[in-house]
């Protein structure tokens, strides 16, 4: 296995992780910004106020996109297992 093949595998793994995490983190960021703007306008400085809405959004996104995300991860894993004989050469 050459260095080029290893870098292609690592790049594919990083892209896979980013594609799985991006929707979750993006929506959590948006909810956090909305709550921060609300806190700034109302002068409510409760740090725990952002926890529950972010948690609910993260769970909702995982419930809606979990099948797609883990299906994609499964396909990537199966492709890696199929390429194992090529790695041994």
mmCIF file of N, CA and C in Angstrom:
data_model
loop_
_atom_site.group_PDB
_atom_site.id
_atom_site.type_symbol
_atom_site.label_atom_id
_atom_site.label_comp_id
_atom_site.label_asym_id
_atom_site.label_seq_id
_atom_site.Cartn_x
_atom_site.Cartn_y
_atom_site.Cartn_z
ATOM 1 N N UNK A 1 0.847 -1.162 0.000
ATOM 2 C CA UNK A 1 0.000 0.000 0.000
ATOM 3 C C UNK A 1 0.897 1.231 0.000
ATOM 4 N N UNK A 2 0.641 2.115 -0.931
ATOM 5 C CA UNK A 2 1.482 3.297 -1.068
ATOM 6 C C UNK A 2 0.937 4.451 -0.227
ATOM 7 N N UNK A 3 1.750 5.463 -0.135
ATOM 8 C CA UNK A 3 1.351 6.655 0.615
ATOM 9 C C UNK A 3 0.157 7.339 -0.040
ATOM 10 N N UNK A 4 0.100 7.304 -1.357
ATOM 11 C CA UNK A 4 -1.026 7.901 -2.079
ATOM 12 C C UNK A 4 -2.346 7.216 -1.751
ATOM 13 N N UNK A 5 -2.315 5.897 -1.674
ATOM 14 C CA UNK A 5 -3.535 5.156 -1.333
ATOM 15 C C UNK A 5 -3.986 5.472 0.094
ATOM 16 N N UNK A 6 -3.025 5.588 0.988
ATOM 17 C CA UNK A 6 -3.369 5.920 2.379
ATOM 18 C C UNK A 6 -3.982 7.305 2.460
ATOM 19 N N UNK A 7 -3.424 8.253 1.712
ATOM 20 C CA UNK A 7 -3.980 9.607 1.746
ATOM 21 C C UNK A 7 -5.379 9.652 1.138
ATOM 22 N N UNK A 8 -5.631 8.836 0.103
ATOM 23 C CA UNK A 8 -6.978 8.773 -0.487
ATOM 24 C C UNK A 8 -7.964 8.188 0.522
ATOM 25 N N UNK A 9 -7.552 7.151 1.247
ATOM 26 C CA UNK A 9 -8.426 6.559 2.268
ATOM 27 C C UNK A 9 -8.721 7.548 3.387
ATOM 28 N N UNK A 10 -7.702 8.252 3.836
ATOM 29 C CA UNK A 10 -7.895 9.225 4.915
ATOM 30 C C UNK A 10 -8.776 10.386 4.456
ATOM 31 N N UNK A 11 -8.574 10.835 3.222
ATOM 32 C CA UNK A 11 -9.402 11.917 2.690
ATOM 33 C C UNK A 11 -10.862 11.476 2.616
ATOM 34 N N UNK A 12 -11.086 10.247 2.164
ATOM 35 C CA UNK A 12 -12.452 9.725 2.104
ATOM 36 C C UNK A 12 -13.087 9.621 3.475
ATOM 37 N N UNK A 13 -12.311 9.212 4.475
ATOM 38 C CA UNK A 13 -12.839 9.117 5.837
ATOM 39 C C UNK A 13 -13.184 10.498 6.387
ATOM 40 N N UNK A 14 -12.329 11.470 6.128
ATOM 41 C CA UNK A 14 -12.594 12.826 6.619
ATOM 42 C C UNK A 14 -13.825 13.416 5.948
ATOM 43 N N UNK A 15 -13.956 13.203 4.651
ATOM 44 C CA UNK A 15 -15.141 13.699 3.936
ATOM 45 C C UNK A 15 -16.403 13.026 4.472
ATOM 46 N N UNK A 16 -16.303 11.741 4.766
ATOM 47 C CA UNK A 16 -17.444 11.004 5.309
ATOM 48 C C UNK A 16 -17.866 11.584 6.663
ATOM 49 N N UNK A 17 -16.914 11.828 7.527
ATOM 50 C CA UNK A 17 -17.210 12.373 8.857
ATOM 51 C C UNK A 17 -17.803 13.774 8.740
ATOM 52 N N UNK A 18 -17.224 14.601 7.896
ATOM 53 C CA UNK A 18 -17.732 15.968 7.739
ATOM 54 C C UNK A 18 -19.146 15.951 7.171
ATOM 55 N N UNK A 19 -19.412 15.080 6.202
ATOM 56 C CA UNK A 19 -20.758 15.032 5.625
ATOM 57 C C UNK A 19 -21.796 14.524 6.632
ATOM 58 N N UNK A 20 -21.359 13.730 7.604
ATOM 59 C CA UNK A 20 -22.292 13.260 8.622
ATOM 60 C C UNK A 20 -22.525 14.312 9.706
ATOM 61 N N UNK A 21 -21.513 15.078 10.034
ATOM 62 C CA UNK A 21 -21.602 16.008 11.163
ATOM 63 C C UNK A 21 -22.117 17.381 10.751
ATOM 64 N N UNK A 22 -21.906 17.778 9.508
ATOM 65 C CA UNK A 22 -22.252 19.127 9.067
ATOM 66 C C UNK A 22 -23.716 19.516 9.307
ATOM 67 N N UNK A 23 -24.704 18.676 8.977
ATOM 68 C CA UNK A 23 -26.090 19.097 9.239
ATOM 69 C C UNK A 23 -26.379 19.279 10.725
ATOM 70 N N UNK A 24 -25.822 18.423 11.547
ATOM 71 C CA UNK A 24 -26.063 18.498 12.992
ATOM 72 C C UNK A 24 -25.452 19.766 13.561
ATOM 73 N N UNK A 25 -24.186 19.994 13.247
ATOM 74 C CA UNK A 25 -23.510 21.171 13.787
ATOM 75 C C UNK A 25 -24.077 22.463 13.212
ATOM 76 N N UNK A 26 -24.446 22.447 11.936
ATOM 77 C CA UNK A 26 -25.010 23.648 11.324
ATOM 78 C C UNK A 26 -26.305 24.078 11.977
ATOM 79 N N UNK A 27 -27.215 23.147 12.191
ATOM 80 C CA UNK A 27 -28.482 23.495 12.818
ATOM 81 C C UNK A 27 -28.305 23.858 14.290
ATOM 82 N N UNK A 28 -27.389 23.192 14.993
ATOM 83 C CA UNK A 28 -27.117 23.554 16.383
ATOM 84 C C UNK A 28 -26.537 24.963 16.454
ATOM 85 N N UNK A 29 -25.702 25.328 15.489
ATOM 86 C CA UNK A 29 -25.144 26.675 15.439
ATOM 87 C C UNK A 29 -26.231 27.711 15.209
ATOM 88 N N UNK A 30 -27.143 27.434 14.292
ATOM 89 C CA UNK A 30 -28.229 28.368 14.004
ATOM 90 C C UNK A 30 -29.123 28.554 15.223
ATOM 91 N N UNK A 31 -29.475 27.460 15.887
ATOM 92 C CA UNK A 31 -30.307 27.557 17.093
ATOM 93 C C UNK A 31 -29.575 28.336 18.176
ATOM 94 N N UNK A 32 -28.279 28.084 18.342
ATOM 95 C CA UNK A 32 -27.496 28.814 19.332
ATOM 96 C C UNK A 32 -27.451 30.301 19.049
ATOM 97 N N UNK A 33 -27.308 30.669 17.772
ATOM 98 C CA UNK A 33 -27.294 32.087 17.412
ATOM 99 C C UNK A 33 -28.644 32.748 17.668
ATOM 100 N N UNK A 34 -29.717 32.063 17.344
ATOM 101 C CA UNK A 34 -31.050 32.617 17.588
ATOM 102 C C UNK A 34 -31.272 32.841 19.079
ATOM 103 N N UNK A 35 -30.880 31.872 19.886
ATOM 104 C CA UNK A 35 -31.058 32.006 21.335
ATOM 105 C C UNK A 35 -30.146 33.093 21.891
ATOM 106 N N UNK A 36 -28.935 33.215 21.350
ATOM 107 C CA UNK A 36 -28.026 34.270 21.802
ATOM 108 C C UNK A 36 -28.583 35.648 21.480
ATOM 109 N N UNK A 37 -29.179 35.797 20.296
ATOM 110 C CA UNK A 37 -29.804 37.078 19.945
ATOM 111 C C UNK A 37 -30.980 37.358 20.876
ATOM 112 N N UNK A 38 -31.779 36.342 21.162
ATOM 113 C CA UNK A 38 -32.893 36.501 22.098
ATOM 114 C C UNK A 38 -32.397 36.909 23.484
ATOM 115 N N UNK A 39 -31.331 36.272 23.949
ATOM 116 C CA UNK A 39 -30.782 36.609 25.261
ATOM 117 C C UNK A 39 -30.226 38.026 25.276
ATOM 118 N N UNK A 40 -29.603 38.442 24.196
ATOM 119 C CA UNK A 40 -29.033 39.783 24.148
ATOM 120 C C UNK A 40 -30.122 40.849 24.140
ATOM 121 N N UNK A 41 -31.233 40.576 23.451
ATOM 122 C CA UNK A 41 -32.298 41.581 23.385
ATOM 123 C C UNK A 41 -33.117 41.647 24.660
ATOM 124 N N UNK A 42 -33.209 40.541 25.380
ATOM 125 C CA UNK A 42 -34.017 40.538 26.605
ATOM 126 C C UNK A 42 -33.181 40.637 27.873
ATOM 127 N N UNK A 43 -31.874 40.696 27.735
ATOM 128 C CA UNK A 43 -30.941 40.778 28.872
ATOM 129 C C UNK A 43 -31.060 39.584 29.815
ATOM 130 N N UNK A 44 -31.486 38.451 29.295
ATOM 131 C CA UNK A 44 -31.505 37.220 30.078
ATOM 132 C C UNK A 44 -30.155 36.542 29.859
ATOM 133 N N UNK A 45 -29.402 36.370 30.913
ATOM 134 C CA UNK A 45 -28.058 35.805 30.784
ATOM 135 C C UNK A 45 -27.967 34.431 31.434
ATOM 136 N N UNK A 46 -28.934 33.589 31.180
ATOM 137 C CA UNK A 46 -28.940 32.233 31.715
ATOM 138 C C UNK A 46 -28.177 31.319 30.766
ATOM 139 N N UNK A 47 -27.110 30.717 31.244
ATOM 140 C CA UNK A 47 -26.258 29.894 30.391
ATOM 141 C C UNK A 47 -26.911 28.566 30.005
ATOM 142 N N UNK A 48 -27.808 28.074 30.839
ATOM 143 C CA UNK A 48 -28.426 26.777 30.552
ATOM 144 C C UNK A 48 -29.600 26.886 29.588
ATOM 145 N N UNK A 49 -29.980 28.086 29.197
ATOM 146 C CA UNK A 49 -31.118 28.287 28.305
ATOM 147 C C UNK A 49 -30.869 27.706 26.918
ATOM 148 N N UNK A 50 -29.635 27.680 26.478
ATOM 149 C CA UNK A 50 -29.346 27.175 25.131
ATOM 150 C C UNK A 50 -29.232 25.664 25.083
ATOM 151 N N UNK A 51 -29.080 25.020 26.219
ATOM 152 C CA UNK A 51 -28.812 23.582 26.226
ATOM 153 C C UNK A 51 -29.984 22.765 25.684
ATOM 154 N N UNK A 52 -31.161 22.958 26.217
ATOM 155 C CA UNK A 52 -32.307 22.132 25.832
ATOM 156 C C UNK A 52 -32.709 22.320 24.368
ATOM 157 N N UNK A 53 -32.830 23.548 23.849
ATOM 158 C CA UNK A 53 -33.178 23.667 22.425
ATOM 159 C C UNK A 53 -32.139 23.038 21.496
ATOM 160 N N UNK A 54 -30.851 23.220 21.811
ATOM 161 C CA UNK A 54 -29.816 22.599 20.981
ATOM 162 C C UNK A 54 -29.908 21.080 21.045
ATOM 163 N N UNK A 55 -30.134 20.544 22.231
ATOM 164 C CA UNK A 55 -30.263 19.100 22.386
ATOM 165 C C UNK A 55 -31.441 18.571 21.581
ATOM 166 N N UNK A 56 -32.569 19.258 21.647
ATOM 167 C CA UNK A 56 -33.749 18.824 20.899
ATOM 168 C C UNK A 56 -33.516 18.890 19.390
ATOM 169 N N UNK A 57 -32.851 19.940 18.923
ATOM 170 C CA UNK A 57 -32.570 20.056 17.489
ATOM 171 C C UNK A 57 -31.623 18.960 17.042
ATOM 172 N N UNK A 58 -30.592 18.681 17.838
ATOM 173 C CA UNK A 58 -29.637 17.631 17.486
ATOM 174 C C UNK A 58 -30.336 16.277 17.423
ATOM 175 N N UNK A 59 -31.186 15.984 18.406
ATOM 176 C CA UNK A 59 -31.909 14.716 18.397
ATOM 177 C C UNK A 59 -32.876 14.630 17.216
ATOM 178 N N UNK A 60 -33.521 15.737 16.878
ATOM 179 C CA UNK A 60 -34.437 15.763 15.739
ATOM 180 C C UNK A 60 -33.696 15.514 14.428
ATOM 181 N N UNK A 61 -32.542 16.151 14.265
ATOM 182 C CA UNK A 61 -31.763 15.955 13.038
ATOM 183 C C UNK A 61 -31.280 14.513 12.939
ATOM 184 N N UNK A 62 -30.833 13.949 14.052
ATOM 185 C CA UNK A 62 -30.390 12.558 14.033
ATOM 186 C C UNK A 62 -31.561 11.630 13.717
ATOM 187 N N UNK A 63 -32.741 11.949 14.256
ATOM 188 C CA UNK A 63 -33.914 11.112 13.976
ATOM 189 C C UNK A 63 -34.313 11.199 12.502
ATOM 190 N N UNK A 64 -34.210 12.394 11.919
ATOM 191 C CA UNK A 64 -34.622 12.560 10.529
ATOM 192 C C UNK A 64 -33.569 12.071 9.534
ATOM 193 N N UNK A 65 -32.304 12.342 9.812
ATOM 194 C CA UNK A 65 -31.247 12.026 8.851
ATOM 195 C C UNK A 65 -30.377 10.850 9.264
ATOM 196 N N UNK A 66 -30.680 10.237 10.396
ATOM 197 C CA UNK A 66 -29.844 9.156 10.905
ATOM 198 C C UNK A 66 -29.737 7.983 9.955
ATOM 199 N N UNK A 67 -30.841 7.597 9.356
ATOM 200 C CA UNK A 67 -30.821 6.474 8.422
ATOM 201 C C UNK A 67 -29.931 6.748 7.224
ATOM 202 N N UNK A 68 -30.031 7.954 6.689
ATOM 203 C CA UNK A 68 -29.204 8.331 5.547
ATOM 204 C C UNK A 68 -27.735 8.407 5.932
ATOM 205 N N UNK A 69 -27.462 9.028 7.082
ATOM 206 C CA UNK A 69 -26.075 9.191 7.508
ATOM 207 C C UNK A 69 -25.415 7.845 7.773
ATOM 208 N N UNK A 70 -26.091 6.973 8.500
ATOM 209 C CA UNK A 70 -25.491 5.690 8.828
ATOM 210 C C UNK A 70 -25.512 4.730 7.646
ATOM 211 N N UNK A 71 -26.444 4.913 6.716
ATOM 212 C CA UNK A 71 -26.408 4.138 5.479
ATOM 213 C C UNK A 71 -25.180 4.494 4.651
ATOM 214 N N UNK A 72 -24.881 5.784 4.585
ATOM 215 C CA UNK A 72 -23.690 6.240 3.872
ATOM 216 C C UNK A 72 -22.422 5.725 4.547
ATOM 217 N N UNK A 73 -22.407 5.748 5.877
ATOM 218 C CA UNK A 73 -21.257 5.221 6.613
ATOM 219 C C UNK A 73 -21.110 3.719 6.384
ATOM 220 N N UNK A 74 -22.220 3.005 6.320
ATOM 221 C CA UNK A 74 -22.187 1.573 6.052
ATOM 222 C C UNK A 74 -21.642 1.271 4.669
ATOM 223 N N UNK A 75 -22.065 2.060 3.665
ATOM 224 C CA UNK A 75 -21.551 1.870 2.310
ATOM 225 C C UNK A 75 -20.051 2.120 2.256
ATOM 226 N N UNK A 76 -19.590 3.146 2.956
ATOM 227 C CA UNK A 76 -18.150 3.438 2.983
ATOM 228 C C UNK A 76 -17.384 2.289 3.647
ATOM 229 N N UNK A 77 -17.940 1.768 4.732
ATOM 230 C CA UNK A 77 -17.288 0.660 5.438
ATOM 231 C C UNK A 77 -17.245 -0.593 4.563
ATOM 232 N N UNK A 78 -18.331 -0.900 3.881
ATOM 233 C CA UNK A 78 -18.361 -2.059 2.986
ATOM 234 C C UNK A 78 -17.339 -1.895 1.869
ATOM 235 N N UNK A 79 -17.238 -0.678 1.333
ATOM 236 C CA UNK A 79 -16.240 -0.423 0.291
ATOM 237 C C UNK A 79 -14.820 -0.624 0.822
ATOM 238 N N UNK A 80 -14.567 -0.209 2.058
ATOM 239 C CA UNK A 80 -13.248 -0.446 2.657
ATOM 240 C C UNK A 80 -12.969 -1.935 2.801
ATOM 241 N N UNK A 81 -13.956 -2.687 3.261
ATOM 242 C CA UNK A 81 -13.771 -4.129 3.410
ATOM 243 C C UNK A 81 -13.547 -4.816 2.067
ATOM 244 N N UNK A 82 -14.207 -4.335 1.022
ATOM 245 C CA UNK A 82 -13.998 -4.911 -0.307
ATOM 246 C C UNK A 82 -12.584 -4.644 -0.817
ATOM 247 N N UNK A 83 -11.990 -3.550 -0.379
ATOM 248 C CA UNK A 83 -10.658 -3.182 -0.856
ATOM 249 C C UNK A 83 -9.539 -3.801 -0.021
ATOM 250 N N UNK A 84 -9.846 -4.543 1.022
ATOM 251 C CA UNK A 84 -8.813 -5.154 1.866
ATOM 252 C C UNK A 84 -7.866 -6.049 1.072
ATOM 253 N N UNK A 85 -8.345 -6.903 0.164
ATOM 254 C CA UNK A 85 -7.372 -7.720 -0.608
ATOM 255 C C UNK A 85 -6.401 -6.864 -1.430
ATOM 256 N N UNK A 86 -6.862 -5.712 -1.918
ATOM 257 C CA UNK A 86 -5.961 -4.833 -2.669
ATOM 258 C C UNK A 86 -4.895 -4.232 -1.764
ATOM 259 N N UNK A 87 -5.239 -4.005 -0.499
ATOM 260 C CA UNK A 87 -4.285 -3.430 0.445
ATOM 261 C C UNK A 87 -3.166 -4.409 0.788
ATOM 262 N N UNK A 88 -3.454 -5.684 0.721
ATOM 263 C CA UNK A 88 -2.461 -6.693 1.097
ATOM 264 C C UNK A 88 -1.400 -6.882 0.016
ATOM 265 N N UNK A 89 -1.634 -6.381 -1.162
ATOM 266 C CA UNK A 89 -0.681 -6.558 -2.263
ATOM 267 C C UNK A 89 0.503 -5.636 -2.115
#
